Short mmCIF file of C-alpha atoms in Angstrom, two decimals:
data_model
loop_
_atom_site.label_atom_id
_atom_site.label_comp_id
_atom_site.label_asym_id
_atom_site.label_seq_id
_atom_site.Cartn_x
_atom_site.Cartn_y
_atom_site.Cartn_z
CA UNK R 25 -25.61 152.90 -42.62
CA UNK R 26 -22.29 150.86 -40.75
CA UNK R 27 -20.56 153.10 -39.42
CA UNK R 28 -16.71 152.11 -37.31
CA UNK R 29 -15.39 154.30 -34.51
CA UNK R 30 -12.10 154.35 -33.09
CA UNK R 31 -11.99 156.86 -30.78
CA UNK R 32 -8.09 156.74 -30.17
CA UNK R 33 -6.12 158.85 -32.69
CA UNK R 34 -2.85 158.14 -31.22
CA UNK R 35 -1.70 155.40 -28.57
CA UNK R 36 2.17 155.08 -27.47
CA UNK R 37 3.22 151.99 -25.15
CA UNK R 38 6.74 150.80 -24.36
CA UNK R 39 9.28 148.32 -26.28
CA UNK R 40 7.53 144.83 -24.80
CA UNK R 41 4.52 145.84 -22.92
CA UNK R 42 1.18 145.39 -23.93
CA UNK R 43 -1.23 148.30 -25.73
CA UNK R 44 -5.04 148.03 -26.35
CA UNK R 45 -6.87 149.86 -29.15
CA UNK R 46 -10.58 150.85 -29.24
CA UNK R 47 -12.69 150.13 -32.25
CA UNK R 48 -17.18 150.69 -31.83
CA UNK R 49 -19.53 149.58 -34.55
CA UNK R 50 -23.04 150.30 -35.31
CA UNK R 51 -25.00 147.95 -37.66
CA UNK R 52 -28.07 146.22 -37.89
CA UNK R 53 -27.82 143.43 -39.49
CA UNK R 54 -26.49 139.90 -37.35
CA UNK R 55 -24.53 137.95 -40.12
CA UNK R 56 -20.83 140.44 -40.19
CA UNK R 57 -16.80 140.87 -39.98
CA UNK R 58 -15.01 142.42 -38.42
CA UNK R 59 -10.95 143.05 -38.81
CA UNK R 60 -7.76 144.72 -37.93
CA UNK R 61 -5.53 146.28 -40.73
CA UNK R 62 -1.99 146.96 -40.14
CA UNK R 63 -0.82 150.16 -42.52
CA UNK R 64 3.37 150.49 -41.91
CA UNK R 65 5.03 153.70 -43.20
CA UNK R 66 5.53 151.96 -46.29
CA UNK R 67 1.70 151.85 -46.81
CA UNK R 68 0.34 148.88 -47.69
CA UNK R 69 -2.54 147.30 -45.87
CA UNK R 70 -2.02 144.38 -44.20
CA UNK R 71 -4.73 142.13 -42.48
CA UNK R 72 -3.64 141.25 -38.87
CA UNK R 73 -7.10 139.67 -37.06
CA UNK R 74 -10.38 138.83 -37.65
CA UNK R 75 -13.67 137.72 -36.42
CA UNK R 76 -17.10 136.39 -37.53
CA UNK R 77 -19.72 138.15 -35.33
CA UNK R 78 -21.81 134.52 -35.12
CA UNK R 79 -18.76 133.17 -33.05
CA UNK R 80 -19.20 133.41 -29.27
CA UNK R 81 -14.66 132.78 -28.98
CA UNK R 82 -12.39 135.61 -29.60
CA UNK R 83 -9.91 135.49 -32.13
CA UNK R 84 -6.39 134.97 -31.35
CA UNK R 85 -3.76 135.72 -34.64
CA UNK R 86 0.28 135.15 -32.44
CA UNK R 87 0.50 138.10 -29.97
CA UNK R 88 -2.73 139.75 -31.53
CA UNK R 89 -5.81 139.65 -29.98
CA UNK R 90 -8.81 140.93 -29.37
CA UNK R 91 -11.93 141.33 -27.17
CA UNK R 92 -14.87 141.33 -29.41
CA UNK R 93 -18.53 142.86 -27.30
CA UNK R 94 -21.32 141.67 -29.54
CA UNK R 95 -23.52 143.11 -27.10
CA UNK R 96 -21.81 146.60 -26.90
CA UNK R 97 -20.82 146.70 -30.51
CA UNK R 98 -16.93 147.21 -29.48
CA UNK R 99 -13.73 145.34 -31.12
CA UNK R 100 -10.72 146.29 -29.18
CA UNK R 101 -7.37 144.84 -30.25
CA UNK R 102 -5.07 143.97 -28.15
CA UNK R 103 -0.70 143.76 -29.20
CA UNK R 104 1.25 141.48 -26.09
CA UNK R 105 4.78 142.08 -26.18
CA UNK R 106 4.33 144.98 -28.54
CA UNK R 107 7.43 145.37 -31.08
CA UNK R 108 9.51 147.93 -32.77
CA UNK R 109 7.64 146.50 -35.79
CA UNK R 110 4.23 147.32 -34.00
CA UNK R 111 4.81 150.62 -34.77
CA UNK R 112 2.46 151.64 -37.51
CA UNK R 113 -1.25 153.28 -38.52
CA UNK R 114 -3.90 150.35 -37.28
CA UNK R 115 -7.35 150.58 -39.12
CA UNK R 116 -10.18 148.97 -37.45
CA UNK R 117 -13.11 147.96 -40.35
CA UNK R 118 -16.36 145.87 -41.15
CA UNK R 119 -17.52 144.49 -43.48
CA UNK R 120 -21.24 142.75 -44.26
CA UNK R 121 -21.56 139.16 -44.23
CA UNK R 122 -21.41 138.35 -48.53
CA UNK R 123 -20.05 141.68 -49.41
CA UNK R 124 -16.17 142.73 -50.30
CA UNK R 125 -16.79 146.41 -49.18
CA UNK R 126 -15.11 147.44 -46.19
CA UNK R 127 -16.07 150.53 -44.15
CA UNK R 128 -13.17 151.85 -42.08
CA UNK R 129 -12.83 153.31 -39.10
CA UNK R 130 -10.45 156.80 -39.27
CA UNK R 131 -7.25 154.55 -37.04
CA UNK R 132 -5.21 155.15 -34.41
CA UNK R 133 -1.28 155.80 -34.87
CA UNK R 134 1.04 153.32 -32.62
CA UNK R 135 3.96 154.51 -31.54
CA UNK R 136 6.35 151.92 -30.39
CA UNK R 137 8.72 153.10 -27.71
CA UNK R 138 12.02 151.53 -27.61
CA UNK G 10 3.97 141.16 -49.21
CA UNK G 11 0.30 141.09 -51.02
CA UNK G 12 1.34 140.62 -54.49
CA UNK G 13 -0.55 143.29 -55.63
CA UNK G 14 1.09 146.09 -57.14
CA UNK G 15 0.18 149.79 -57.86
CA UNK G 16 1.60 152.06 -60.65
CA UNK G 17 2.48 154.98 -60.85
CA UNK G 18 3.97 155.08 -56.91
CA UNK G 19 2.94 159.00 -57.27
CA UNK G 20 1.27 161.54 -59.00
CA UNK G 21 1.20 165.05 -59.54
CA UNK G 22 -1.72 166.78 -61.45
CA UNK G 23 -3.65 169.83 -62.10
CA UNK G 24 -7.26 170.83 -61.67
CA UNK G 25 -9.79 169.50 -64.12
CA UNK G 26 -7.19 167.09 -65.59
CA UNK G 27 -7.65 163.17 -66.20
CA UNK G 28 -6.01 160.36 -64.92
CA UNK G 29 -5.66 156.41 -65.12
CA UNK G 30 -4.17 154.32 -61.84
CA UNK G 31 -3.38 151.24 -62.71
CA UNK G 32 -3.82 147.67 -60.75
CA UNK G 33 -2.34 144.24 -60.91
CA UNK G 34 -4.30 141.62 -58.61
CA UNK G 35 -3.22 138.52 -57.57
CA UNK G 36 -3.82 134.95 -60.39
CA UNK G 37 -7.06 134.38 -59.64
CA UNK G 38 -8.43 136.86 -58.03
CA UNK G 39 -11.23 137.57 -59.39
CA UNK G 40 -12.61 140.83 -57.77
CA UNK G 41 -10.80 143.63 -57.49
CA UNK G 42 -12.18 147.42 -55.21
CA UNK G 43 -10.94 150.69 -55.01
CA UNK G 44 -10.21 152.50 -52.59
CA UNK G 45 -9.40 156.34 -51.51
CA UNK G 46 -7.95 157.45 -48.53
CA UNK G 47 -8.09 161.33 -48.05
CA UNK G 48 -4.54 162.54 -45.44
CA UNK G 49 -5.15 161.29 -42.08
CA UNK G 50 -8.77 159.16 -42.86
CA UNK G 51 -9.13 155.79 -42.71
CA UNK G 52 -10.29 154.29 -46.30
CA UNK G 53 -12.94 154.92 -47.92
CA UNK G 54 -14.60 152.62 -51.04
CA UNK G 55 -15.00 153.64 -54.81
CA UNK G 56 -16.80 150.92 -56.58
CA UNK G 57 -15.89 147.37 -56.93
CA UNK G 58 -15.20 144.92 -60.17
CA UNK G 59 -16.83 141.37 -60.46
CA UNK G 60 -15.40 139.67 -63.52
CA UNK G 61 -14.97 143.01 -65.71
CA UNK G 62 -18.95 144.05 -64.28
CA UNK G 63 -18.76 147.10 -61.27
CA UNK G 64 -20.74 145.51 -59.09
CA UNK G 65 -21.08 148.07 -55.98
CA UNK G 66 -20.46 151.75 -55.92
CA UNK G 67 -19.49 153.97 -52.85
CA UNK G 68 -21.00 157.78 -53.10
CA UNK G 69 -18.76 159.36 -55.55
CA UNK G 70 -19.65 160.64 -58.49
CA UNK G 71 -19.57 159.13 -62.39
CA UNK G 72 -16.00 160.83 -62.89
CA UNK G 73 -14.80 158.11 -60.87
CA UNK G 74 -15.07 154.87 -63.49
CA UNK G 75 -12.88 151.70 -63.37
CA UNK G 76 -12.51 148.93 -66.16
CA UNK G 77 -11.34 145.53 -65.10
CA UNK G 78 -9.46 143.03 -67.45
CA UNK G 79 -9.03 138.96 -67.95
CA UNK G 80 -5.67 139.52 -66.78
CA UNK G 81 -6.44 140.29 -63.42
CA UNK G 82 -5.62 143.84 -64.29
CA UNK G 83 -8.05 147.12 -63.16
CA UNK G 84 -8.38 150.51 -63.89
CA UNK G 85 -9.79 153.87 -62.17
CA UNK G 86 -10.22 156.89 -64.00
CA UNK G 87 -10.91 160.02 -62.42
CA UNK G 88 -12.23 163.32 -65.43
CA UNK G 89 -12.33 166.45 -64.38
CA UNK G 90 -10.14 166.59 -61.57
CA UNK G 91 -10.85 168.64 -58.17
CA UNK G 92 -8.09 169.99 -55.75
CA UNK G 93 -10.43 166.80 -52.49
CA UNK G 94 -9.19 164.42 -55.34
CA UNK G 95 -5.69 164.64 -53.98
CA UNK G 96 -5.29 160.71 -51.61
CA UNK G 97 -4.27 157.66 -51.86
CA UNK G 98 -5.71 155.53 -54.20
CA UNK G 99 -5.69 151.51 -53.00
CA UNK G 100 -6.29 148.70 -55.09
CA UNK G 101 -7.34 145.20 -53.18
CA UNK G 102 -8.77 142.05 -54.96
CA UNK G 103 -10.20 139.48 -53.06
CA UNK G 104 -10.37 135.75 -52.88
CA UNK G 105 -13.09 133.66 -51.15
CA UNK G 106 -11.47 130.71 -48.63
CA UNK G 107 -13.50 128.86 -46.51
CA UNK G 108 -16.55 130.87 -46.49
CA UNK G 109 -14.73 134.21 -45.27
CA UNK G 110 -13.40 137.04 -48.60
CA UNK G 111 -10.01 138.14 -47.72
CA UNK G 112 -8.61 141.39 -49.64
CA UNK G 113 -5.17 142.02 -50.00
CA UNK G 114 -4.20 145.33 -50.78
CA UNK G 115 -1.51 147.03 -53.02
CA UNK G 116 0.50 149.75 -51.96
CA UNK G 117 -1.09 152.81 -52.77
CA UNK G 118 -0.62 155.34 -55.41
CA UNK G 119 -0.33 159.26 -54.21
CA UNK G 120 -1.97 161.54 -56.42
CA UNK G 121 -1.92 164.82 -55.34
CA UNK G 122 -4.26 167.39 -57.56
CA UNK G 123 -2.79 170.86 -57.66
#
């Protein structure tokens, strides 16, 4: 079974600084997608960034970028120029290609200090 | 906002009772998935409906059941409630875009079982 592990229950960062959230996953599939979701205190889960396993280039969305190490099965999220609004729970998630079942990690609570 | 709504926001039930949670998907999204998020955990996949038929189930007992309607609304029903059913229940509707399936989450229903 596929598993997703987030080893950092909590992280904190100073406003305008950079923070990296870690995620590892386990799968024997070759076709899959990886995601980072943000869940603010209002609870609505929002997609931050996604990575297709077949793409070697790391995905980037504005201040958010990933470091996708396929051989190591590692998928970290870097947030640059952190803002107060980035404070939230961040979940790493996996889905097998062609499936819509998401497998989530336990999450990392990010605090942004002014 | 993701365009996915859920009702009610909060619900308190007692052990042994039955509960129905509702979700309204974005128009055109023909797939809806339900997730259970226990406190301090990542969401866990309950099941998925595609064009009103169950299309995949996670490791949840049969007392968890669902319905999907032609008007893009859906229900999650839980019978014989147990204390461990206390959680945030999330629904997510899906659309395929450029080969990628993106899920849009609702804000969730917080269920407390006493």
